[in-house]
Amino acid sequence: MADLLIELFSEEIPARMQARAAQDLRQRMTDGLVEAGLTYSGAVAHHTPRRLALSVHDLPDQSPTRREERRGPRVDAPDKAIEGFLRGAGVTRDQLQERDDKKGRVYLAVIEHPGRPAADIVAEVLETVIRNFPWPKSMRWGAGSLKWVRPLHGIVCILTDDTGESRTVPLEIDGITAANTTRGHRFMSPGRITVSSFGDYAARLRAGKVMLDADERAAHIRQEAENRAFASGLELVDDPGLLAEVAGLVEWPVVLMGEIGSDFLDLPAEVLQTSMKEHQKFFSVRNPATGRIERFITVANIEAPDDGATILAGNQKVLSARLSDAKFFWENDLRIVRERGLEGMAEGLADVTFHRKLGSQADRVARIEALAREIAPLVGAKPDLAAEAARVAKADLQSEMVGEFPELQGVMGRYYAQAAGHDDGVPEACEEHYKPLGPGDAVPSAPVSVAVALADKIDTLTGFWAIDEKPTGSKDPYALRRAALGVIRLVLGNGLRFGEPLEWSFARILGMQVVGHLIGYKGQVLRERIGNLAERLDTVGFGEVGEKIEADILDRNLPSKLPPEERQELSETTTDKTFDLLAFFHDRLKVHLRDEGIRHDVIDACLAMEGSDDLTLLVKRARALSDFLKTDDGENLVQGFKRANNILTQAEENDGVEYSFGADPKFAESDEERALFAALKQADTAIQPAMGSEDFAAAMAAMAALRAPIDAFFEAVQVNADNNVVRRNRLNLLGQIRATCLAVADLTRIEG
C-alpha cells in the first residue's frame, strides 16, 4: 500500500476559486483512480493562494488483473468473420471457447488484462485532470498549450510506501516535470523544500511559513483579530465572507490593527465597514459602547521586522484617501436631502429605465406607492405612512453613496430619510423593504415596512408575469424566485391573512397588479384612472378563475374603448396570468416548507381545498396534516380512505351514478356497519366547527377516530352485497367516508 501526495504550485490563485478547485482536484483524481482500478481509504485536499494539494491514502501498488469475456461470432460463421474477431480480441483460435447462446453455438474469448503499476495510473490520471481542469477562467503562458488559472510552475507527485520510502511519479506536462520538491513562503522561505510524505510536506511547509489548511488560517486570523480588539476594549465585527476571502489571500497570516482618522469616525458605520471591506479587505473593529467603527484589522502575508508599523502606515494612508471619497459622497448627499428632500433626490429616477416594457424606476415607485396604500390596512399600517415610505424608498438609488457602493441601497435610504425629517417607521421601511433577501435574512415586522416590502415584490412579480419574462429552468435573471419566496416569508412570518372575510384576497391583489400592467398604465395614472379596482375585481380570485373581468370595469378604465374581442382577450389573459402566478407561489411554498419536513403531496392535498390563496391558512392546514400523517392513525386512515375511494370510483364508473347521497342506518346488517354510521356522525359533528374555527388539529383528531371503525367495517363487511339495496346503501356509506375526509384535505393526492 502507498500514500499519494500531489501539489500543483502556481502563481496566486484568486481566493474565490480556491475551495472549489481543491474539491474538483480531489473529486476528479479519486474518480479517475477508481475507474482505473485503484481503490483508496481516504483523500484530503488543501489550498493556499499558491498551491492545490491532495493526499490520497492506502493506494494498492497496482491495479488488479481484470478478466473480460467477449462474445464472438457463431462457430459456423465464415472464416473472415472469425479472423476479424481474433484480431480485435488479441487471441488465437486455440484460445477460443465455445458456448451455447440463444442464437446458437458461438465463440467466446476470455481476455485477461494484467494489472498496471500505480505510478503509471497516477501519472495518466493526473495529466488528464490537469489538462481538463474546470477553472471558471484560465490562461495560457509562454509557448505551451497548457491552460491554468495562473501560470503553473511546479508539480509534486510522490508515492510513499508503508516503510516510509518515497518515489517520484514520472510525469512531464508542457516542460513541467513532476518532482519531490516545492517552495515555501514567497518572501520568508528562500530555496526549495524536499518532501517525502504528506506529513513531512505539511511540517516542512509550516517551517517555511506556510499554513496549508485554510480553516486553520481562518481560525488564526479570527482569534488574533478578536484578541487585539479585546485588548483595546473593542470588538471585531463578524464577517464570515470576508474572513474566508482573506484566508485565501495569505499563506502566513499576520494580523495587525490600525486606527481610522478622527475626521471619518462620524461616517455611518455601514459606510466605513463597506468601504474598508470592498477596497482594502479590512475587518471593522467596533466600540461596543457607542456602536461606532473606530479601528480596522488588516492581515499581512509577512512578518515585518518593525512589527508591521510600515505596513500599517501605508494602509492608513490609502484608507484615508478612500474614506475621503466616502465622506464627500455622504456630505453631498446630505446637502441635497436638506435642500430638496428625499423626493427631490428621487426625481432622477424618471430617467432610469427599470425595464423597457415596465417603464422607469419612477413609474415603478408610483405603482408601489399605490399598492402599498391599499395593502397597508391589511397589515396594520396607516395608508398615508405606507404611501409616504413607498414614495421615498428608492430615492437613495440616486445618491452618490449608493452609486459607489450599491450594496448600501436601503441602508443609506434610512439615514437620508432620518435626515429629511421622516419618522413613524418610514426610515426603517426604506431599509427593510428589500428584505428578506435570502433564507438567512430577517423578515421585517414593522407594519409600514411590511406593506412597502410586499408592494415592491408583488409589483415586480406581476409586472414580469404580465410581459412573459418568467423564470425558465435554472435561469432567473430578475430574481423572481427570490421575490416570491420573500412574499411568502413576509406573509407567514407576520401571520398575515389575505382572503375572506377581508376585503381583498391574495389573488385579487395579484390580479389588480397584473391587469394594471397589461393595460399599460403607469404610476399615478394607474391609480387615478382605475381607482379602487380591487373592490370590483372580484373575478380574478383563485376560486373564481373561470370567470371574467366585468366588462364595465374595462369600459370605464381603458383610455379608449376596446372592441369586444380585445376586451375579452384582456380578461382571459389577466385570469390566466394570475392563476399562473399563484401556481408559481405555490411551487415556491413547497420549496420553503420542504425544509420543515412537509412533503409536497401534503401541500398538494391542502392546495386543492378552498382558500388556497390564503398562504397562512394553507401552511397552517399543511402542518396539521403533516403531523397527522406521521401517526399510525393517520397513515392507516389514509389507506382506509383510499380503499373506500377506489371501490367507490370503480362502482360509479360501472353503474354510471354518483354515490354521494345519505346512507340510511336502517339498512345496516352488522354491528361494524352500525358502528361506522355512528362514528361518521360523531366525526362530522366535530369536524365542521373545527374547520370553521381553523382548528385543524382538532379536525385531524376527529378524523383519526374513524380509523378503527373503518378498519373493522372492511374486515367484516362485503360492500358489493348480492342485495342491491344493501349494496347501494353501503356504497353511499363509503361516499360519506369520502366526503368526511375530503372536508379536511384532499387525501386523494397523498402518495403511498
PDB file of C-alpha atoms in Angstrom, residues 479-649:
ATOM      1  CA  ALA A 479     -34.557  37.061  -9.192  1.00  0.00           C
ATOM      2  CA  LEU A 480     -38.296  36.359  -9.313  1.00  0.00           C
ATOM      3  CA  ARG A 481     -37.969  33.143  -7.321  1.00  0.00           C
ATOM      4  CA  ARG A 482     -36.320  35.109  -4.531  1.00  0.00           C
ATOM      5  CA  ALA A 483     -39.060  37.750  -4.715  1.00  0.00           C
ATOM      6  CA  ALA A 484     -41.805  35.129  -4.455  1.00  0.00           C
ATOM      7  CA  LEU A 485     -40.098  33.476  -1.508  1.00  0.00           C
ATOM      8  CA  GLY A 486     -39.766  36.924   0.067  1.00  0.00           C
ATOM      9  CA  VAL A 487     -43.526  37.469  -0.221  1.00  0.00           C
ATOM     10  CA  ILE A 488     -44.173  34.047   1.290  1.00  0.00           C
ATOM     11  CA  ARG A 489     -41.859  34.690   4.237  1.00  0.00           C
ATOM     12  CA  LEU A 490     -43.383  38.140   4.817  1.00  0.00           C
ATOM     13  CA  VAL A 491     -46.888  36.692   4.877  1.00  0.00           C
ATOM     14  CA  LEU A 492     -46.038  33.679   7.052  1.00  0.00           C
ATOM     15  CA  GLY A 493     -43.592  35.484   9.308  1.00  0.00           C
ATOM     16  CA  ASN A 494     -46.178  38.111  10.192  1.00  0.00           C
ATOM     17  CA  GLY A 495     -49.182  35.799  10.215  1.00  0.00           C
ATOM     18  CA  LEU A 496     -50.925  37.877   7.530  1.00  0.00           C
ATOM     19  CA  ARG A 497     -54.321  36.811   6.249  1.00  0.00           C
ATOM     20  CA  PHE A 498     -55.432  37.659   2.712  1.00  0.00           C
ATOM     21  CA  GLY A 499     -58.850  36.348   1.866  1.00  0.00           C
ATOM     22  CA  GLU A 500     -62.420  36.285   3.013  1.00  0.00           C
ATOM     23  CA  PRO A 501     -63.791  37.890   5.073  1.00  0.00           C
ATOM     24  CA  LEU A 502     -61.151  40.528   4.349  1.00  0.00           C
ATOM     25  CA  GLU A 503     -61.777  42.949   1.531  1.00  0.00           C
ATOM     26  CA  TRP A 504     -59.017  41.514  -0.633  1.00  0.00           C
ATOM     27  CA  SER A 505     -57.823  38.012  -1.249  1.00  0.00           C
ATOM     28  CA  PHE A 506     -54.207  37.441  -2.199  1.00  0.00           C
ATOM     29  CA  ALA A 507     -55.366  36.515  -5.705  1.00  0.00           C
ATOM     30  CA  ARG A 508     -57.200  39.836  -6.066  1.00  0.00           C
ATOM     31  CA  ILE A 509     -54.070  41.773  -5.145  1.00  0.00           C
ATOM     32  CA  LEU A 510     -52.138  39.910  -7.810  1.00  0.00           C
ATOM     33  CA  GLY A 511     -54.976  40.293 -10.303  1.00  0.00           C
ATOM     34  CA  MET A 512     -55.175  44.049  -9.795  1.00  0.00           C
ATOM     35  CA  GLN A 513     -51.460  44.483 -10.489  1.00  0.00           C
ATOM     36  CA  VAL A 514     -51.489  42.098 -13.454  1.00  0.00           C
ATOM     37  CA  VAL A 515     -54.364  43.884 -15.172  1.00  0.00           C
ATOM     38  CA  GLY A 516     -52.702  47.228 -14.435  1.00  0.00           C
ATOM     39  CA  HIS A 517     -49.517  46.109 -16.152  1.00  0.00           C
ATOM     40  CA  LEU A 518     -51.448  44.636 -19.056  1.00  0.00           C
ATOM     41  CA  ILE A 519     -53.492  47.778 -19.611  1.00  0.00           C
ATOM     42  CA  GLY A 520     -50.240  49.663 -19.607  1.00  0.00           C
ATOM     43  CA  TYR A 521     -50.993  52.368 -17.067  1.00  0.00           C
ATOM     44  CA  LYS A 522     -48.006  53.786 -15.293  1.00  0.00           C
ATOM     45  CA  GLY A 523     -47.535  55.236 -11.863  1.00  0.00           C
ATOM     46  CA  GLN A 524     -50.205  57.545 -10.525  1.00  0.00           C
ATOM     47  CA  VAL A 525     -52.167  57.359 -13.776  1.00  0.00           C
ATOM     48  CA  LEU A 526     -52.995  53.772 -12.861  1.00  0.00           C
ATOM     49  CA  ARG A 527     -54.334  54.876  -9.508  1.00  0.00           C
ATOM     50  CA  GLU A 528     -56.323  57.806 -10.882  1.00  0.00           C
ATOM     51  CA  ARG A 529     -57.988  56.035 -13.796  1.00  0.00           C
ATOM     52  CA  ILE A 530     -58.630  52.640 -12.310  1.00  0.00           C
ATOM     53  CA  GLY A 531     -59.379  53.834  -8.783  1.00  0.00           C
ATOM     54  CA  ASN A 532     -60.070  51.200  -6.210  1.00  0.00           C
ATOM     55  CA  LEU A 533     -60.163  48.399  -8.754  1.00  0.00           C
ATOM     56  CA  ALA A 534     -59.760  45.771  -6.070  1.00  0.00           C
ATOM     57  CA  GLU A 535     -63.298  46.342  -4.828  1.00  0.00           C
ATOM     58  CA  ARG A 536     -64.668  45.383  -8.186  1.00  0.00           C
ATOM     59  CA  LEU A 537     -62.072  42.953  -9.491  1.00  0.00           C
ATOM     60  CA  ASP A 538     -63.754  40.022  -7.793  1.00  0.00           C
ATOM     61  CA  THR A 539     -63.498  37.743 -10.816  1.00  0.00           C
ATOM     62  CA  VAL A 540     -59.778  37.047 -10.537  1.00  0.00           C
ATOM     63  CA  GLY A 541     -59.873  35.187  -7.205  1.00  0.00           C
ATOM     64  CA  PHE A 542     -58.255  31.765  -7.079  1.00  0.00           C
ATOM     65  CA  GLY A 543     -61.590  30.069  -6.639  1.00  0.00           C
ATOM     66  CA  GLU A 544     -63.165  32.098  -9.449  1.00  0.00           C
ATOM     67  CA  VAL A 545     -60.524  31.757 -12.132  1.00  0.00           C
ATOM     68  CA  GLY A 546     -63.043  30.613 -14.706  1.00  0.00           C
ATOM     69  CA  GLU A 547     -64.936  33.902 -14.503  1.00  0.00           C
ATOM     70  CA  LYS A 548     -64.060  37.043 -16.434  1.00  0.00           C
ATOM     71  CA  ILE A 549     -63.331  40.633 -15.544  1.00  0.00           C
ATOM     72  CA  GLU A 550     -66.560  42.562 -15.750  1.00  0.00           C
ATOM     73  CA  ALA A 551     -66.980  44.482 -18.984  1.00  0.00           C
ATOM     74  CA  ASP A 552     -67.999  47.709 -17.273  1.00  0.00           C
ATOM     75  CA  ILE A 553     -64.680  47.829 -15.371  1.00  0.00           C
ATOM     76  CA  LEU A 554     -62.736  47.687 -18.612  1.00  0.00           C
ATOM     77  CA  ASP A 555     -65.122  50.151 -20.268  1.00  0.00           C
ATOM     78  CA  ARG A 556     -64.578  52.740 -17.553  1.00  0.00           C
ATOM     79  CA  ASN A 557     -60.854  52.270 -17.095  1.00  0.00           C
ATOM     80  CA  LEU A 558     -59.340  51.826 -20.521  1.00  0.00           C
ATOM     81  CA  PRO A 559     -58.035  55.035 -22.106  1.00  0.00           C
ATOM     82  CA  SER A 560     -60.141  54.262 -25.155  1.00  0.00           C
ATOM     83  CA  LYS A 561     -62.940  51.822 -25.861  1.00  0.00           C
ATOM     84  CA  LEU A 562     -61.722  48.373 -26.862  1.00  0.00           C
ATOM     85  CA  PRO A 563     -63.572  46.135 -29.313  1.00  0.00           C
ATOM     86  CA  PRO A 564     -65.380  43.309 -27.508  1.00  0.00           C
ATOM     87  CA  GLU A 565     -62.944  40.678 -28.744  1.00  0.00           C
ATOM     88  CA  GLU A 566     -59.921  42.635 -27.413  1.00  0.00           C
ATOM     89  CA  ARG A 567     -61.660  43.223 -24.097  1.00  0.00           C
ATOM     90  CA  GLN A 568     -62.419  39.508 -23.871  1.00  0.00           C
ATOM     91  CA  GLU A 569     -58.785  38.681 -24.665  1.00  0.00           C
ATOM     92  CA  LEU A 570     -57.551  41.048 -21.933  1.00  0.00           C
ATOM     93  CA  SER A 571     -59.960  39.465 -19.471  1.00  0.00           C
ATOM     94  CA  GLU A 572     -58.795  35.941 -20.264  1.00  0.00           C
ATOM     95  CA  THR A 573     -55.119  36.936 -20.248  1.00  0.00           C
ATOM     96  CA  THR A 574     -55.417  38.563 -16.823  1.00  0.00           C
ATOM     97  CA  THR A 575     -57.154  35.487 -15.427  1.00  0.00           C
ATOM     98  CA  ASP A 576     -54.603  33.081 -16.916  1.00  0.00           C
ATOM     99  CA  LYS A 577     -51.595  35.067 -15.747  1.00  0.00           C
ATOM    100  CA  THR A 578     -52.981  35.484 -12.239  1.00  0.00           C
ATOM    101  CA  PHE A 579     -53.622  31.761 -11.975  1.00  0.00           C
ATOM    102  CA  ASP A 580     -50.144  31.001 -13.328  1.00  0.00           C
ATOM    103  CA  LEU A 581     -48.504  33.365 -10.852  1.00  0.00           C
ATOM    104  CA  LEU A 582     -50.419  31.787  -7.966  1.00  0.00           C
ATOM    105  CA  ALA A 583     -49.186  28.377  -9.096  1.00  0.00           C
ATOM    106  CA  PHE A 584     -45.646  29.795  -9.056  1.00  0.00           C
ATOM    107  CA  PHE A 585     -46.169  30.970  -5.486  1.00  0.00           C
ATOM    108  CA  HIS A 586     -47.386  27.506  -4.542  1.00  0.00           C
ATOM    109  CA  ASP A 587     -44.271  25.914  -6.074  1.00  0.00           C
ATOM    110  CA  ARG A 588     -42.069  28.282  -4.072  1.00  0.00           C
ATOM    111  CA  LEU A 589     -44.089  27.480  -0.968  1.00  0.00           C
ATOM    112  CA  LYS A 590     -43.366  23.777  -1.445  1.00  0.00           C
ATOM    113  CA  VAL A 591     -39.650  24.536  -1.566  1.00  0.00           C
ATOM    114  CA  HIS A 592     -39.939  26.691   1.555  1.00  0.00           C
ATOM    115  CA  LEU A 593     -41.865  24.054   3.530  1.00  0.00           C
ATOM    116  CA  ARG A 594     -39.620  21.212   2.409  1.00  0.00           C
ATOM    117  CA  ASP A 595     -37.050  22.374   4.973  1.00  0.00           C
ATOM    118  CA  GLU A 596     -39.700  21.793   7.661  1.00  0.00           C
ATOM    119  CA  GLY A 597     -40.109  18.208   6.514  1.00  0.00           C
ATOM    120  CA  ILE A 598     -43.530  18.781   4.927  1.00  0.00           C
ATOM    121  CA  ARG A 599     -43.928  16.614   1.834  1.00  0.00           C
ATOM    122  CA  HIS A 600     -45.043  18.062  -1.481  1.00  0.00           C
ATOM    123  CA  ASP A 601     -48.060  15.757  -1.693  1.00  0.00           C
ATOM    124  CA  VAL A 602     -49.260  17.052   1.693  1.00  0.00           C
ATOM    125  CA  ILE A 603     -49.148  20.586   0.331  1.00  0.00           C
ATOM    126  CA  ASP A 604     -50.959  19.458  -2.838  1.00  0.00           C
ATOM    127  CA  ALA A 605     -53.694  17.931  -0.669  1.00  0.00           C
ATOM    128  CA  CYS A 606     -54.174  21.304   1.041  1.00  0.00           C
ATOM    129  CA  LEU A 607     -53.911  23.333  -2.165  1.00  0.00           C
ATOM    130  CA  ALA A 608     -56.968  21.540  -3.505  1.00  0.00           C
ATOM    131  CA  MET A 609     -59.048  22.991  -0.667  1.00  0.00           C
ATOM    132  CA  GLU A 610     -60.954  26.272  -0.713  1.00  0.00           C
ATOM    133  CA  GLY A 611     -58.968  29.372   0.250  1.00  0.00           C
ATOM    134  CA  SER A 612     -55.625  28.109  -1.017  1.00  0.00           C
ATOM    135  CA  ASP A 613     -54.531  31.652  -1.918  1.00  0.00           C
ATOM    136  CA  ASP A 614     -54.516  32.415   1.820  1.00  0.00           C
ATOM    137  CA  LEU A 615     -50.921  31.326   2.376  1.00  0.00           C
ATOM    138  CA  THR A 616     -51.056  31.496   6.175  1.00  0.00           C
ATOM    139  CA  LEU A 617     -54.181  29.325   6.280  1.00  0.00           C
ATOM    140  CA  LEU A 618     -52.672  26.951   3.723  1.00  0.00           C
ATOM    141  CA  VAL A 619     -49.492  26.435   5.757  1.00  0.00           C
ATOM    142  CA  LYS A 620     -51.447  26.017   8.997  1.00  0.00           C
ATOM    143  CA  ARG A 621     -53.519  23.277   7.361  1.00  0.00           C
ATOM    144  CA  ALA A 622     -50.442  21.627   5.793  1.00  0.00           C
ATOM    145  CA  ARG A 623     -48.567  21.493   9.112  1.00  0.00           C
ATOM    146  CA  ALA A 624     -51.541  19.904  10.851  1.00  0.00           C
ATOM    147  CA  LEU A 625     -51.982  17.345   8.074  1.00  0.00           C
ATOM    148  CA  SER A 626     -48.256  16.571   8.035  1.00  0.00           C
ATOM    149  CA  ASP A 627     -48.242  15.940  11.779  1.00  0.00           C
ATOM    150  CA  PHE A 628     -51.363  13.781  11.446  1.00  0.00           C
ATOM    151  CA  LEU A 629     -49.870  11.616   8.691  1.00  0.00           C
ATOM    152  CA  LYS A 630     -46.805  10.890  10.844  1.00  0.00           C
ATOM    153  CA  THR A 631     -49.030   8.985  13.302  1.00  0.00           C
ATOM    154  CA  ASP A 632     -50.179   5.376  12.928  1.00  0.00           C
ATOM    155  CA  ASP A 633     -53.815   6.511  12.920  1.00  0.00           C
ATOM    156  CA  GLY A 634     -53.116   8.960  10.125  1.00  0.00           C
ATOM    157  CA  GLU A 635     -51.246   6.507   7.942  1.00  0.00           C
ATOM    158  CA  ASN A 636     -53.840   3.762   8.356  1.00  0.00           C
ATOM    159  CA  LEU A 637     -56.765   6.132   7.893  1.00  0.00           C
ATOM    160  CA  VAL A 638     -55.351   7.262   4.553  1.00  0.00           C
ATOM    161  CA  GLN A 639     -55.154   3.621   3.455  1.00  0.00           C
ATOM    162  CA  GLY A 640     -58.746   3.076   4.544  1.00  0.00           C
ATOM    163  CA  PHE A 641     -59.846   6.226   2.711  1.00  0.00           C
ATOM    164  CA  LYS A 642     -58.073   5.134  -0.470  1.00  0.00           C
ATOM    165  CA  ARG A 643     -59.672   1.705  -0.282  1.00  0.00           C
ATOM    166  CA  ALA A 644     -63.106   3.274   0.092  1.00  0.00           C
ATOM    167  CA  ASN A 645     -62.422   5.764  -2.689  1.00  0.00           C
ATOM    168  CA  ASN A 646     -61.150   3.068  -5.078  1.00  0.00           C
ATOM    169  CA  ILE A 647     -64.226   0.916  -4.513  1.00  0.00           C
ATOM    170  CA  LEU A 648     -66.466   3.941  -4.988  1.00  0.00           C
ATOM    171  CA  THR A 649     -64.711   5.137  -8.132  1.00  0.00           C
TER     172      THR A 649
END
